[in-house]
Amino acid sequence: MHTCPRCESKKAEVVSKSPVEGAWEVYMCPVCIFTWRSIEPETITNPEKYNRAFKVNPADIPFAENVPALPAKYIK
Amino acid sequence: MAYKDFRDFLATLEKEGQLLTINDEVKPEPDIAAATKAMSKLGAETPAMLFDNIYGYNDAKVAMNVMGSWPNHALMMSLPKNTPLKDQFFEFARRYDQFPMPVQREETAPFHEVEITENINLFDILPLFRLNQGDGGFYIDKACVISRDLDDPEHFGKQNVGIYRMQVKGKDRLGIQPVPQHDIAIHLRQAEERGENLPVVIALGNEPAITTAAATPLHYDQSEYEMAGAIQGEPYRIVKAKDSDLDIPWGAEVVLEGELLAGVREFEGPFGEFTGHYSGGRSMPVIKINRVYHRQNPIFEHLYIGMPWTETDYMIGINTSVPLYQQLKEAFPNEIQAVNAMYTHGLVAIISTKRRYGGFAKAVGMRALTTPHGLGYCKLVIVVDEDVDPFNLPQVMWALSTKMHPKHDAVIIPDLSVLALDPGSSPSGITHKMVLDATTPVAPETRGHYSQPLDSPLNVEKWEQRLRELLR
């Protein structure tokens, strides 16, 4: 498990490893779906240095606008 | 002449000096996006780029900026690479009029070479990477997405081929942005009302005629494949999918078959968009991938999108302008000369027209607002005389400088529709629009002093043509 730099959940998992062994790994966060590569700059990989304007609060995710709108039968 | 497939087009670009291969090792981030953005800054005649030494990969190849310049756009139509922009516009309009060109069906395709149905992992199959720093992940943004009308599945023209941004959200999972104005949103709506998933095919790495047709605002029942044939001057080749009745571009490098999941919306984005702004995070539909095919050693074609101008603007410039031109000509066949709707996908459009009487140019401008594309774009329409080339911005600025009187010629219409991605719209999707009449007043509009326009020395046009040939 890895910490998501964007929403700071601790649930991110490895989704891919470099074909050349040991070069990098790709992680994905199941909470905010953020995806990153281990060798990206710290402004992407480090939760403390990730651009604050692009941080995601997991509590806000259920309120994101549906595009396109869902038909009424799917709205609980 | 048609290009057989994506590789055939790349070979032509190379032969014409319009492909730069980067053999030096690059990192997936930030190098590939940075190099592509930098290339866009070098002007309007830049080459495509092929990266073939990417850190961590053994034999991945990534093609960028493939149609990111006017020479490459000319070569897309098999024209000489130095064909002037306005000539490319009229040639595209001529071919647009050849629609529909019947398709050519094939039984097998090169992408059948490798097929994967078990343990699909898109992150392993494609050399994916981040484009812009605020992007929520790795995207696919230049692929053809194909779907059918579920209420009229036999109607070939209602099958849609469109280009939509897709976020890779899992090993076999994509998020997609079908905004309500897009044709695929109609198909998704049909599927969701039935409670069924919508079959889709995604084709990556195509020759450029279908990419161009897929990015052209055609009518709902017009086939992109039949338009691609018209653009390339030969029947377009397609092959059937295995899991559905969908038709696939024969020359694709990689094909993903799957289904749009009915009733599912999931957090997506942000993504740096063609408006030069990020889209923000929203909940959007999800595609589950069930089958992947690809050629041996596939080339991954990707598109950098960001602060204009980038490849997108070259790719959707002329094919946005021509439908607007044709639709305006339907209303005013003897007056409309040319349309340049190349700025931020036509949020700004420039129309060159003759005037029959005073006030006519304003009517032309307002007609543009009510075309299909105008409903979502054309926030500012500039109307110029027939002797002003709308593709020549210094000429357009001259017309605005000398012909437009702000008291008489600036018309603002409040609260019209616009695409929601327009960051200035408020609420999102609503904006005032403006027509600027920069044409010479004609009777009964007799204001100003326009009786002595400058002429040119004799034979300038002959010289222009001669010089162009000498410089070819």
XYZ file of C-alpha atoms in Angstrom:
548
model
C 0.000 0.000 0.000
C 1.205 3.496 -0.845
C 0.011 6.967 0.133
C -1.811 8.855 -2.599
C -0.097 12.234 -3.144
C -3.419 13.820 -4.102
C -6.043 12.618 -1.599
C -3.599 11.063 0.922
C -5.476 7.772 1.215
C -3.173 4.923 2.198
C -4.750 2.486 -0.243
C -2.838 3.029 -3.486
C -1.509 -0.106 -5.151
C 1.000 -1.019 -7.822
C -0.701 -1.390 -11.224
C 2.391 -1.787 -13.399
C 6.125 -2.359 -13.176
C 8.646 -1.292 -15.805
C 9.496 -3.908 -18.425
C 13.139 -3.135 -17.625
C 13.327 -4.450 -14.092
C 13.646 -1.894 -11.335
C 13.243 1.270 -13.435
C 9.871 2.379 -12.031
C 6.436 1.358 -10.764
C 3.023 2.872 -11.493
C 0.572 3.314 -8.606
C -3.149 3.945 -8.583
C -5.315 5.242 -5.737
C -8.701 3.468 -5.550
C -10.243 6.447 -3.711
C -9.594 9.391 -6.081
C -8.233 7.301 -9.015
C -5.026 9.351 -9.058
C -2.271 7.563 -10.984
C 1.448 8.265 -10.840
C 4.844 6.828 -11.620
C 7.453 6.384 -8.935
C 10.090 8.430 -10.825
C 7.928 11.512 -11.462
C 9.049 14.799 -9.862
C 8.323 15.233 -6.155
C 5.624 17.777 -6.973
C 3.674 14.777 -8.243
C 4.792 11.932 -5.949
C 5.138 13.600 -2.532
C 1.839 14.369 -0.714
C 3.427 17.374 0.975
C 4.685 18.871 -2.251
C 1.697 18.048 -4.453
C 0.092 21.255 -5.796
C -2.505 22.244 -3.187
C -4.861 23.570 -5.848
C -5.190 20.046 -7.207
C -5.575 18.190 -3.902
C -8.761 16.127 -3.587
C -10.727 15.699 -0.372
C -12.252 12.189 -0.440
C -15.368 13.593 1.256
C -16.046 15.773 -1.802
C -15.900 12.953 -4.357
C -19.536 11.784 -4.008
C -20.665 15.351 -4.759
C -18.779 15.695 -8.055
C -21.109 16.645 -10.919
C -22.284 13.763 -13.131
C -21.350 14.355 -16.793
C -23.555 13.426 -18.528
C -26.433 13.404 -16.041
C -27.700 9.958 -14.981
C -31.215 8.925 -16.048
C -33.672 9.053 -13.137
C -33.825 5.241 -12.722
C -30.205 5.181 -11.508
C -30.577 7.958 -8.949
C -31.011 6.529 -5.443
C -4.037 8.947 -52.454
C -4.951 7.098 -49.273
C -2.496 6.068 -46.599
C -2.669 2.346 -45.937
C -2.216 2.694 -42.210
C -0.565 4.797 -39.519
C 2.930 3.513 -40.389
C 2.436 4.443 -44.026
C 1.667 8.030 -42.993
C 4.705 8.147 -40.691
C 6.872 6.902 -43.580
C 5.583 9.751 -45.763
C 6.242 12.283 -43.018
C 9.801 10.961 -42.742
C 10.357 11.135 -46.496
C 9.094 14.724 -46.521
C 11.340 15.765 -43.640
C 8.336 16.084 -41.320
C 9.238 13.386 -38.767
C 11.895 13.808 -36.101
C 12.991 10.596 -34.397
C 14.300 11.097 -30.871
C 16.817 8.310 -30.239
C 18.166 9.731 -26.981
C 16.709 8.190 -23.849
C 13.751 10.131 -22.461
C 11.761 9.657 -19.275
C 8.021 9.057 -19.702
C 7.435 12.131 -17.494
C 8.007 14.930 -17.951
C 10.144 14.503 -21.073
C 7.683 13.354 -23.740
C 4.989 15.937 -22.985
C 7.605 18.650 -22.434
C 9.327 17.951 -25.748
C 6.007 17.935 -27.575
C 4.855 21.184 -25.995
C 8.240 22.714 -26.837
C 7.867 21.567 -30.446
C 4.502 23.354 -30.688
C 6.228 26.571 -29.606
C 8.601 26.413 -32.576
C 5.986 27.464 -35.094
C 3.327 26.188 -37.470
C 5.547 23.987 -39.655
C 6.952 21.588 -37.070
C 7.536 17.855 -37.637
C 5.938 14.910 -35.902
C 8.093 13.207 -33.273
C 8.829 9.531 -32.705
C 10.321 8.569 -29.349
C 11.913 5.125 -29.474
C 14.135 5.050 -26.394
C 11.943 5.475 -23.342
C 13.345 4.802 -19.880
C 12.097 1.568 -18.375
C 10.751 0.137 -21.659
C 12.473 -2.348 -23.962
C 10.949 -1.492 -27.315
C 8.146 1.044 -26.806
C 7.548 3.650 -29.494
C 5.508 6.818 -28.937
C 4.460 9.117 -31.801
C 3.533 12.725 -30.969
C 2.558 15.892 -32.861
C 1.648 13.743 -35.868
C -0.747 16.321 -37.313
C 0.638 19.228 -35.336
C 1.492 21.601 -38.182
C 0.144 22.885 -41.496
C 2.639 20.884 -43.599
C 1.532 17.695 -41.809
C -2.111 18.650 -42.314
C -1.416 19.145 -46.032
C 0.295 15.744 -46.197
C -2.754 14.229 -44.464
C -4.615 15.151 -47.677
C -1.620 14.101 -49.854
C -1.101 17.737 -50.898
C 2.357 19.321 -51.275
C 3.539 20.149 -47.783
C 3.843 23.882 -48.480
C 0.201 24.190 -49.642
C -1.075 27.529 -48.257
C -3.627 27.248 -45.466
C -6.431 28.871 -47.467
C -5.814 26.438 -50.337
C -5.974 23.540 -47.844
C -9.317 24.932 -46.660
C -10.814 25.021 -50.179
C -9.435 21.591 -51.063
C -10.920 20.171 -47.853
C -14.255 21.833 -48.738
C -14.119 20.288 -52.221
C -13.535 16.814 -50.791
C -16.195 17.368 -48.102
C -18.628 17.751 -50.997
C -17.659 14.256 -52.252
C -19.326 12.728 -49.154
C -20.398 9.958 -48.903
C -17.672 7.677 -50.249
C -18.699 3.997 -49.770
C -16.464 1.950 -47.461
C -14.378 -1.096 -48.305
C -14.901 -4.063 -45.967
C -12.071 -6.423 -45.047
C -12.075 -9.768 -43.222
C -8.772 -9.453 -41.379
C -6.519 -6.605 -40.272
C -2.893 -6.184 -39.181
C -4.021 -5.544 -35.600
C -5.236 -9.148 -35.373
C -1.575 -10.212 -35.012
C -1.722 -10.204 -31.200
C -4.919 -10.789 -29.238
C -5.355 -10.593 -25.460
C -8.510 -11.643 -23.598
C -7.089 -12.775 -20.245
C -5.390 -10.655 -17.569
C -5.633 -7.473 -19.620
C -3.420 -4.708 -18.214
C -3.544 -1.494 -20.235
C -0.642 -0.074 -18.228
C 1.544 -2.921 -19.508
C 0.205 -2.951 -23.068
C 0.513 0.803 -23.751
C 3.435 3.074 -22.778
C 1.109 5.470 -20.967
C 2.313 8.715 -19.390
C 1.120 11.980 -17.860
C 0.657 15.011 -20.126
C 0.139 17.962 -17.756
C 1.075 18.382 -14.122
C -2.478 18.713 -12.814
C -3.854 15.745 -14.766
C -5.458 13.121 -12.563
C -3.700 10.299 -14.356
C -2.608 8.872 -17.684
C -4.932 9.535 -20.601
C -5.719 8.276 -24.082
C -6.863 11.338 -26.056
C -6.408 10.709 -29.777
C -8.171 7.380 -30.230
C -11.263 6.754 -32.337
C -14.171 5.588 -30.164
C -16.856 3.709 -32.075
C -20.453 3.012 -30.995
C -23.859 2.396 -32.594
C -27.373 3.788 -32.261
C -29.237 1.103 -30.321
C -32.651 2.180 -31.634
C -31.485 2.069 -35.265
C -28.520 -0.363 -35.234
C -28.640 -1.095 -38.976
C -28.114 2.585 -39.857
C -24.450 2.752 -40.870
C -24.364 6.545 -40.692
C -25.621 6.605 -37.105
C -22.628 4.516 -36.066
C -20.374 7.120 -34.498
C -16.613 7.498 -34.650
C -15.487 10.220 -32.268
C -12.455 11.296 -30.291
C -13.039 11.583 -26.560
C -10.630 11.943 -23.713
C -10.250 8.730 -21.700
C -8.491 8.320 -18.366
C -6.917 4.912 -17.780
C -8.505 4.038 -14.432
C -7.481 0.451 -13.933
C -5.941 -2.491 -15.705
C -9.016 -2.952 -17.909
C -10.962 0.203 -17.086
C -11.243 3.624 -18.714
C -13.102 6.779 -17.780
C -14.597 8.682 -20.723
C -15.934 12.210 -21.266
C -19.058 12.015 -23.453
C -20.358 15.565 -23.016
C -24.103 15.813 -23.718
C -23.590 17.510 -27.114
C -21.518 14.538 -28.381
C -23.042 11.750 -30.473
C -21.798 8.997 -28.168
C -23.831 10.575 -25.352
C -26.974 9.833 -27.407
C -25.962 6.164 -27.635
C -25.120 6.026 -23.939
C -28.481 7.546 -23.067
C -30.278 4.883 -25.127
C -28.293 2.135 -23.399
C -28.884 3.524 -19.914
C -32.610 3.895 -20.486
C -32.683 0.198 -21.464
C -30.437 -0.753 -18.553
C -27.868 -2.265 -20.948
C -24.152 -1.702 -21.365
C -23.132 0.016 -24.618
C -20.613 -1.906 -26.779
C -17.670 0.279 -27.808
C -14.439 -0.165 -29.718
C -11.409 2.066 -29.263
C -8.872 2.226 -32.097
C -5.461 3.802 -31.440
C -2.820 4.770 -33.995
C -4.852 5.357 -37.145
C -3.986 6.889 -40.480
C -5.018 10.530 -40.384
C -8.144 10.589 -42.583
C -10.317 8.863 -39.979
C -8.823 10.939 -37.175
C -9.764 14.054 -39.140
C -13.280 12.796 -39.926
C -13.815 11.703 -36.314
C -12.936 15.233 -35.188
C -15.256 16.915 -37.720
C -18.664 18.123 -36.474
C -20.766 16.044 -38.899
C -24.513 15.629 -38.696
C -25.656 12.780 -36.424
C -26.542 10.432 -39.295
C -23.422 11.096 -41.380
C -20.783 8.345 -41.327
C -17.261 9.333 -40.332
C -15.992 6.367 -42.373
C -17.749 7.653 -45.490
C -16.314 11.116 -44.783
C -12.803 9.681 -44.272
C -13.166 8.090 -47.729
C -14.196 11.456 -49.186
C -11.214 13.171 -47.540
C -8.682 10.605 -48.764
C -10.319 10.171 -52.168
C -10.600 6.379 -51.869
C -12.975 4.026 -50.036
C -12.089 3.759 -46.355
C -11.190 0.243 -45.166
C -12.951 -1.222 -42.147
C -13.139 -4.604 -40.413
C -15.743 -6.001 -37.990
C -15.217 -6.285 -34.250
C -15.485 -9.730 -32.670
C -17.684 -8.924 -29.670
C -20.129 -6.566 -31.384
C -21.361 -5.331 -34.760
C -19.020 -2.338 -34.684
C -16.705 -1.439 -37.570
C -13.026 -0.735 -36.903
C -10.412 1.210 -38.916
C -8.400 -1.470 -40.722
C -5.014 0.190 -40.218
C -5.186 0.693 -36.420
C -2.126 -0.125 -34.314
C -4.054 -1.110 -31.177
C -7.751 -1.934 -30.707
C -9.643 -2.214 -27.422
C -13.088 -3.826 -27.353
C -15.320 -3.233 -24.394
C -18.533 -1.777 -23.036
C -19.677 1.465 -21.483
C -21.185 0.479 -18.154
C -24.815 1.569 -17.819
C -25.604 3.678 -14.774
C -21.991 4.096 -13.637
C -20.363 7.460 -12.939
C -16.953 7.672 -11.294
C -14.582 10.466 -10.320
C -12.498 11.570 -13.304
C -9.931 14.262 -14.002
C -8.875 16.955 -13.881
C -7.428 17.060 -17.374
C -5.694 19.922 -19.167
C -8.059 20.833 -21.994
C -7.933 22.618 -25.372
C -9.235 25.799 -23.732
C -5.877 26.229 -21.999
C -7.512 25.389 -18.655
C -8.023 22.238 -16.609
C -11.496 20.739 -16.639
C -11.835 20.096 -12.900
C -12.863 16.766 -11.406
C -16.303 15.371 -12.331
C -18.050 11.996 -12.251
C -18.067 10.397 -15.667
C -18.915 7.060 -17.317
C -16.636 4.032 -17.277
C -15.623 1.571 -20.020
C -14.701 -2.033 -19.158
C -12.239 -3.544 -21.694
C -12.797 -7.210 -22.584
C -10.472 -7.772 -25.532
C -7.297 -6.147 -26.831
C -5.596 -6.628 -30.176
C -2.455 -5.010 -31.482
C 0.173 -5.193 -34.179
C 3.574 -6.611 -33.271
C 5.564 -3.824 -31.581
C 2.714 -1.319 -31.801
C 3.386 2.395 -32.040
C 1.465 4.341 -29.389
C 0.150 7.560 -30.914
C -0.638 10.201 -28.335
C -1.589 13.862 -28.430
C -0.285 16.637 -26.201
C -3.108 19.037 -25.376
C -2.732 22.214 -23.374
C -2.293 25.945 -23.783
C -3.027 26.640 -27.499
C -1.573 26.187 -30.032
C -0.921 22.475 -29.839
C -1.560 19.587 -32.222
C -5.279 19.713 -31.391
C -5.623 23.143 -32.943
C -4.134 21.979 -36.262
C -6.186 18.802 -36.140
C -9.555 20.509 -35.613
C -8.944 23.820 -37.388
C -9.940 23.269 -41.006
C -12.382 20.437 -40.318
C -14.303 22.746 -37.976
C -14.200 25.677 -40.416
C -15.458 23.750 -43.448
C -18.800 22.497 -42.015
C -19.518 26.051 -40.805
C -18.669 27.357 -44.283
C -20.932 24.789 -45.965
C -23.819 25.500 -43.593
C -23.524 29.265 -44.099
C -23.424 28.732 -47.869
C -26.708 26.838 -47.633
C -28.260 30.083 -46.397
C -26.217 32.551 -48.469
C -24.777 30.625 -51.459
C -23.647 33.645 -53.475
C -22.075 35.663 -50.668
C -20.031 33.477 -48.296
C -16.353 33.355 -49.314
C -14.501 31.490 -46.548
C -14.681 30.743 -42.815
C -11.833 30.546 -40.337
C -13.087 28.931 -37.120
C -9.685 27.721 -35.951
C -9.388 29.555 -32.672
C -10.051 27.358 -29.628
C -12.218 25.055 -31.709
C -14.228 27.941 -33.115
C -14.969 29.920 -29.959
C -13.759 32.709 -32.229
C -14.753 32.531 -35.895
C -14.009 34.847 -38.811
C -16.301 34.928 -41.840
C -15.521 36.531 -45.171
C -18.631 37.525 -47.137
C -20.039 39.791 -49.821
C -22.796 42.137 -48.671
C -26.043 42.579 -50.522
C -27.190 45.634 -48.516
C -26.555 47.398 -45.245
C -26.928 45.134 -42.209
C -26.305 41.972 -44.221
C -22.979 41.100 -42.573
C -24.588 41.157 -39.132
C -27.202 38.674 -40.345
C -24.418 36.399 -41.577
C -22.770 36.611 -38.162
C -25.993 35.716 -36.377
C -26.634 32.812 -38.739
C -23.253 31.387 -37.666
C -24.480 31.369 -34.062
C -27.367 29.071 -34.992
C -25.367 26.440 -36.909
C -24.870 23.109 -35.088
C -21.300 24.006 -34.151
C -22.263 27.599 -33.392
C -24.632 26.435 -30.674
C -21.659 25.324 -28.595
C -18.985 27.707 -29.902
C -18.775 30.982 -31.923
C -18.664 33.201 -28.850
C -17.120 35.921 -31.011
C -17.866 36.132 -34.738
C -15.903 38.616 -36.834
C -17.349 39.346 -40.275
C -15.047 40.768 -42.958
C -15.360 41.752 -46.623
C -14.945 39.294 -49.458
C -11.463 40.603 -50.287
C -10.164 40.022 -46.754
C -8.622 36.588 -46.259
C -9.996 35.306 -42.932
C -6.916 33.080 -42.568
C -4.637 36.112 -42.751
C -4.884 37.637 -39.270
C -3.015 40.852 -40.150
C -5.679 41.441 -42.821
C -8.438 40.691 -40.303
C -6.883 43.114 -37.821
C -6.724 45.726 -40.586
C -10.425 45.240 -41.254
C -11.245 45.562 -37.559
C -8.999 48.631 -37.325
C -10.506 50.505 -40.215
C -14.001 49.179 -40.938
C -15.519 48.578 -37.533
C -17.325 51.347 -35.713
C -17.989 50.260 -32.122
C -21.220 52.238 -31.941
C -22.735 50.503 -34.966
C -20.852 47.281 -35.475
C -20.595 45.512 -32.103
C -23.682 43.391 -31.451
C -24.018 41.491 -28.171
C -26.639 38.773 -27.753
C -27.154 37.740 -24.124
C -27.236 34.295 -22.500
C -26.677 31.862 -25.357
C -25.431 28.274 -25.165
C -21.732 27.425 -25.219
C -19.723 24.359 -24.311
C -19.381 23.957 -20.574
C -15.566 23.759 -20.851
C -15.510 27.486 -21.766
C -13.989 28.764 -18.526
C -15.654 32.164 -18.979
C -19.171 30.809 -19.214
C -21.406 31.614 -16.269
C -23.264 29.558 -15.316
C -21.199 26.874 -16.983
C -22.557 26.463 -20.521
C -24.125 29.942 -20.837
C -22.472 33.066 -22.239
C -23.183 36.308 -24.071
C -21.997 36.211 -27.661
C -20.784 38.997 -29.920
C -20.773 39.740 -33.625
C -18.229 42.305 -34.821
C -19.096 43.652 -38.253
C -15.778 44.656 -39.861
C -17.180 44.942 -43.365
C -17.361 48.121 -45.424
C -20.742 49.837 -44.977
C -22.974 49.579 -48.039
C -26.243 51.360 -48.838
C -28.431 52.202 -47.127
C -25.616 52.284 -44.548
C -23.572 55.188 -45.898
C -21.412 56.226 -42.957
C -17.612 56.575 -43.083
C -15.164 57.530 -45.815
C -14.484 54.374 -47.776
C -14.586 55.625 -51.374
C -10.820 55.448 -52.015
C -9.552 51.977 -51.076
C -5.941 51.314 -52.035
C -5.293 49.107 -55.018
C -2.130 47.089 -55.770
C 0.383 47.361 -58.614
C -0.683 45.419 -61.701
C 0.018 41.655 -61.825
C 0.630 41.093 -58.105
C -1.460 37.915 -58.160
C 0.478 36.491 -61.102
C 3.698 37.199 -59.261
C 2.387 35.609 -56.110
C 1.627 32.366 -57.944
C 4.980 32.449 -59.744
C 6.939 33.030 -56.547
C 5.088 30.198 -54.834
C 6.103 27.833 -57.612
C 9.699 29.040 -57.509
C 9.827 28.432 -53.772
C 8.214 24.949 -53.901
